[in-house]
Amino acid sequence: QVQLVESGGGLVQAGGSLRLSCAASGRTFSSYAMAWFRQAPGKERELVAAISWIGRVTYYADSVKGRFTSSRDNAENTLYLQMNTLKPEDTAVYYCAVPKLPYYDSYNQKEYDYWGQGTQVTVSS
């Protein structure tokens, strides 16, 4: 059974940093793309970053480019999101997700079958 568990969220002041982790279990994830999504109150869930199965980041949302860095450690089955220079508008629940198909990069959240429970990130002004 696939499980994704996010951690690292919290309350931080604007300009601060957080590092999110997503521990994956239940299969070997080295053949799968992984992604970070977020959902702010009253807004739709959006893709933040996507990283291919070979470890190359293929997408960053415009709003986070230059501030967020995604990486993965396939040996540890863990996905990371380093978030720097945080802004109040980054406040959201952050989710990691894995698509159904291996060797497949997708930016469409409907193609992601496995989701973590989310971790809250709150940035105060």
PDB file of C-alpha atoms in Angstrom:
ATOM      1  CA  GLN A   1       0.000   0.000   0.000  1.00  0.00           C
ATOM      2  CA  VAL A   2       1.405   3.351  -1.046  1.00  0.00           C
ATOM      3  CA  GLN A   3       1.827   5.882   1.732  1.00  0.00           C
ATOM      4  CA  LEU A   4       3.070   9.456   1.500  1.00  0.00           C
ATOM      5  CA  VAL A   5       3.752  11.354   4.701  1.00  0.00           C
ATOM      6  CA  GLU A   6       4.648  15.042   4.633  1.00  0.00           C
ATOM      7  CA  SER A   7       6.441  16.839   7.423  1.00  0.00           C
ATOM      8  CA  GLY A   8       8.246  20.105   8.064  1.00  0.00           C
ATOM      9  CA  GLY A   9       5.411  22.574   7.909  1.00  0.00           C
ATOM     10  CA  GLY A  10       4.818  25.231  10.537  1.00  0.00           C
ATOM     11  CA  LEU A  11       4.522  28.911  11.296  1.00  0.00           C
ATOM     12  CA  VAL A  12       7.236  31.214  10.005  1.00  0.00           C
ATOM     13  CA  GLN A  13       7.640  34.942   9.512  1.00  0.00           C
ATOM     14  CA  ALA A  14       7.791  36.445   6.064  1.00  0.00           C
ATOM     15  CA  GLY A  15      11.283  36.126   4.663  1.00  0.00           C
ATOM     16  CA  GLY A  16      11.932  32.929   6.551  1.00  0.00           C
ATOM     17  CA  SER A  17      12.545  29.396   5.340  1.00  0.00           C
ATOM     18  CA  LEU A  18      11.084  25.947   5.757  1.00  0.00           C
ATOM     19  CA  ARG A  19      12.029  22.562   4.381  1.00  0.00           C
ATOM     20  CA  LEU A  20       9.255  20.111   3.681  1.00  0.00           C
ATOM     21  CA  SER A  21       9.833  16.383   3.413  1.00  0.00           C
ATOM     22  CA  CYS A  22       7.673  13.656   1.970  1.00  0.00           C
ATOM     23  CA  ALA A  23       8.486  10.112   3.011  1.00  0.00           C
ATOM     24  CA  ALA A  24       7.162   7.553   0.574  1.00  0.00           C
ATOM     25  CA  SER A  25       6.601   3.875   1.178  1.00  0.00           C
ATOM     26  CA  GLY A  26       4.850   0.931  -0.382  1.00  0.00           C
ATOM     27  CA  ARG A  27       6.767   0.765  -3.622  1.00  0.00           C
ATOM     28  CA  THR A  28      10.026   1.763  -5.224  1.00  0.00           C
ATOM     29  CA  PHE A  29       9.523   5.364  -6.228  1.00  0.00           C
ATOM     30  CA  SER A  30      12.651   5.796  -8.294  1.00  0.00           C
ATOM     31  CA  SER A  31      10.591   5.044 -11.408  1.00  0.00           C
ATOM     32  CA  TYR A  32       7.922   7.624 -10.628  1.00  0.00           C
ATOM     33  CA  ALA A  33       7.670  11.355 -10.945  1.00  0.00           C
ATOM     34  CA  MET A  34       6.738  13.179  -7.769  1.00  0.00           C
ATOM     35  CA  ALA A  35       5.220  16.562  -7.169  1.00  0.00           C
ATOM     36  CA  TRP A  36       4.315  19.180  -4.605  1.00  0.00           C
ATOM     37  CA  PHE A  37       0.884  20.794  -4.667  1.00  0.00           C
ATOM     38  CA  ARG A  38      -0.616  23.356  -2.341  1.00  0.00           C
ATOM     39  CA  GLN A  39      -4.068  24.590  -1.486  1.00  0.00           C
ATOM     40  CA  ALA A  40      -4.695  27.924   0.151  1.00  0.00           C
ATOM     41  CA  PRO A  41      -7.975  28.707   1.928  1.00  0.00           C
ATOM     42  CA  GLY A  42     -10.714  29.403  -0.576  1.00  0.00           C
ATOM     43  CA  LYS A  43      -8.502  28.562  -3.544  1.00  0.00           C
ATOM     44  CA  GLU A  44      -8.050  25.597  -5.805  1.00  0.00           C
ATOM     45  CA  ARG A  45      -5.173  23.224  -5.329  1.00  0.00           C
ATOM     46  CA  GLU A  46      -2.228  24.176  -7.527  1.00  0.00           C
ATOM     47  CA  LEU A  47       0.968  22.539  -8.676  1.00  0.00           C
ATOM     48  CA  VAL A  48       4.037  24.009  -7.014  1.00  0.00           C
ATOM     49  CA  ALA A  49       6.863  21.813  -8.314  1.00  0.00           C
ATOM     50  CA  ALA A  50       7.236  18.599 -10.253  1.00  0.00           C
ATOM     51  CA  ILE A  51      10.307  16.415 -10.395  1.00  0.00           C
ATOM     52  CA  SER A  52      10.816  13.629 -12.888  1.00  0.00           C
ATOM     53  CA  TRP A  53      11.712  10.073 -12.019  1.00  0.00           C
ATOM     54  CA  ILE A  54      15.310  10.763 -13.056  1.00  0.00           C
ATOM     55  CA  GLY A  55      15.504  13.597 -10.542  1.00  0.00           C
ATOM     56  CA  ARG A  56      15.251  16.574 -12.839  1.00  0.00           C
ATOM     57  CA  VAL A  57      12.853  19.300 -11.783  1.00  0.00           C
ATOM     58  CA  THR A  58      10.535  19.855 -14.706  1.00  0.00           C
ATOM     59  CA  TYR A  59       8.200  22.494 -13.303  1.00  0.00           C
ATOM     60  CA  TYR A  60       8.051  25.331 -10.815  1.00  0.00           C
ATOM     61  CA  ALA A  61       5.048  27.590 -10.485  1.00  0.00           C
ATOM     62  CA  ASP A  62       5.921  31.134 -11.521  1.00  0.00           C
ATOM     63  CA  SER A  63       5.068  32.343  -8.042  1.00  0.00           C
ATOM     64  CA  VAL A  64       7.819  30.221  -6.451  1.00  0.00           C
ATOM     65  CA  LYS A  65      10.581  30.326  -9.055  1.00  0.00           C
ATOM     66  CA  GLY A  66      13.847  31.431  -7.544  1.00  0.00           C
ATOM     67  CA  ARG A  67      12.609  30.836  -4.007  1.00  0.00           C
ATOM     68  CA  PHE A  68      11.667  27.151  -3.838  1.00  0.00           C
ATOM     69  CA  THR A  69      13.838  24.159  -4.701  1.00  0.00           C
ATOM     70  CA  SER A  70      12.573  20.618  -5.041  1.00  0.00           C
ATOM     71  CA  SER A  71      14.775  17.557  -4.840  1.00  0.00           C
ATOM     72  CA  ARG A  72      14.493  13.863  -4.227  1.00  0.00           C
ATOM     73  CA  ASP A  73      16.537  11.118  -2.657  1.00  0.00           C
ATOM     74  CA  ASN A  74      15.557   7.890  -4.357  1.00  0.00           C
ATOM     75  CA  ALA A  75      17.654   5.812  -1.994  1.00  0.00           C
ATOM     76  CA  GLU A  76      15.580   7.166   0.879  1.00  0.00           C
ATOM     77  CA  ASN A  77      12.288   7.342  -1.065  1.00  0.00           C
ATOM     78  CA  THR A  78      11.994  10.952   0.060  1.00  0.00           C
ATOM     79  CA  LEU A  79      10.928  14.124  -1.706  1.00  0.00           C
ATOM     80  CA  TYR A  80      11.963  17.555  -0.457  1.00  0.00           C
ATOM     81  CA  LEU A  81      10.835  21.129  -0.935  1.00  0.00           C
ATOM     82  CA  GLN A  82      13.183  23.838   0.300  1.00  0.00           C
ATOM     83  CA  MET A  83      11.225  27.054   0.632  1.00  0.00           C
ATOM     84  CA  ASN A  84      13.135  30.313   1.058  1.00  0.00           C
ATOM     85  CA  THR A  85      12.063  33.954   1.245  1.00  0.00           C
ATOM     86  CA  LEU A  86       8.581  32.870   2.208  1.00  0.00           C
ATOM     87  CA  LYS A  87       5.683  35.248   1.658  1.00  0.00           C
ATOM     88  CA  PRO A  88       2.260  35.392   3.303  1.00  0.00           C
ATOM     89  CA  GLU A  89       0.746  34.270   0.013  1.00  0.00           C
ATOM     90  CA  ASP A  90       2.652  30.985   0.362  1.00  0.00           C
ATOM     91  CA  THR A  91       0.340  30.100   3.253  1.00  0.00           C
ATOM     92  CA  ALA A  92      -1.364  26.840   2.319  1.00  0.00           C
ATOM     93  CA  VAL A  93      -1.568  23.141   2.987  1.00  0.00           C
ATOM     94  CA  TYR A  94       1.225  21.481   1.030  1.00  0.00           C
ATOM     95  CA  TYR A  95       0.785  17.997  -0.393  1.00  0.00           C
ATOM     96  CA  CYS A  96       3.143  15.592  -2.081  1.00  0.00           C
ATOM     97  CA  ALA A  97       1.775  13.325  -4.742  1.00  0.00           C
ATOM     98  CA  VAL A  98       2.759  10.494  -7.074  1.00  0.00           C
ATOM     99  CA  PRO A  99       1.145   9.693 -10.427  1.00  0.00           C
ATOM    100  CA  LYS A 100      -0.324   6.341 -11.271  1.00  0.00           C
ATOM    101  CA  LEU A 101       2.071   5.591 -14.114  1.00  0.00           C
ATOM    102  CA  PRO A 102       5.840   5.117 -13.882  1.00  0.00           C
ATOM    103  CA  TYR A 103       8.257   6.912 -16.192  1.00  0.00           C
ATOM    104  CA  TYR A 104       5.599   9.544 -16.770  1.00  0.00           C
ATOM    105  CA  ASP A 105       5.838  13.265 -16.058  1.00  0.00           C
ATOM    106  CA  SER A 106       2.545  15.038 -15.500  1.00  0.00           C
ATOM    107  CA  TYR A 107       1.439  18.496 -14.451  1.00  0.00           C
ATOM    108  CA  ASN A 108      -2.200  17.472 -14.211  1.00  0.00           C
ATOM    109  CA  GLN A 109      -3.276  16.732 -10.665  1.00  0.00           C
ATOM    110  CA  LYS A 110      -5.971  14.385 -11.975  1.00  0.00           C
ATOM    111  CA  GLU A 111      -3.181  12.057 -13.070  1.00  0.00           C
ATOM    112  CA  TYR A 112      -1.790  11.838  -9.550  1.00  0.00           C
ATOM    113  CA  ASP A 113      -3.298   8.886  -7.748  1.00  0.00           C
ATOM    114  CA  TYR A 114      -1.428   8.953  -4.456  1.00  0.00           C
ATOM    115  CA  TRP A 115      -1.485  11.865  -2.032  1.00  0.00           C
ATOM    116  CA  GLY A 116      -0.154  12.608   1.398  1.00  0.00           C
ATOM    117  CA  GLN A 117      -2.282  14.029   4.186  1.00  0.00           C
ATOM    118  CA  GLY A 118      -0.731  17.482   3.786  1.00  0.00           C
ATOM    119  CA  THR A 119       1.304  19.742   6.021  1.00  0.00           C
ATOM    120  CA  GLN A 120       0.265  23.267   6.944  1.00  0.00           C
ATOM    121  CA  VAL A 121       2.568  26.155   6.116  1.00  0.00           C
ATOM    122  CA  THR A 122       1.634  29.516   7.595  1.00  0.00           C
ATOM    123  CA  VAL A 123       3.638  32.640   6.793  1.00  0.00           C
ATOM    124  CA  SER A 124       2.959  35.675   8.940  1.00  0.00           C
ATOM    125  CA  SER A 125       3.535  39.211   7.713  1.00  0.00           C
TER     126      SER A 125
END
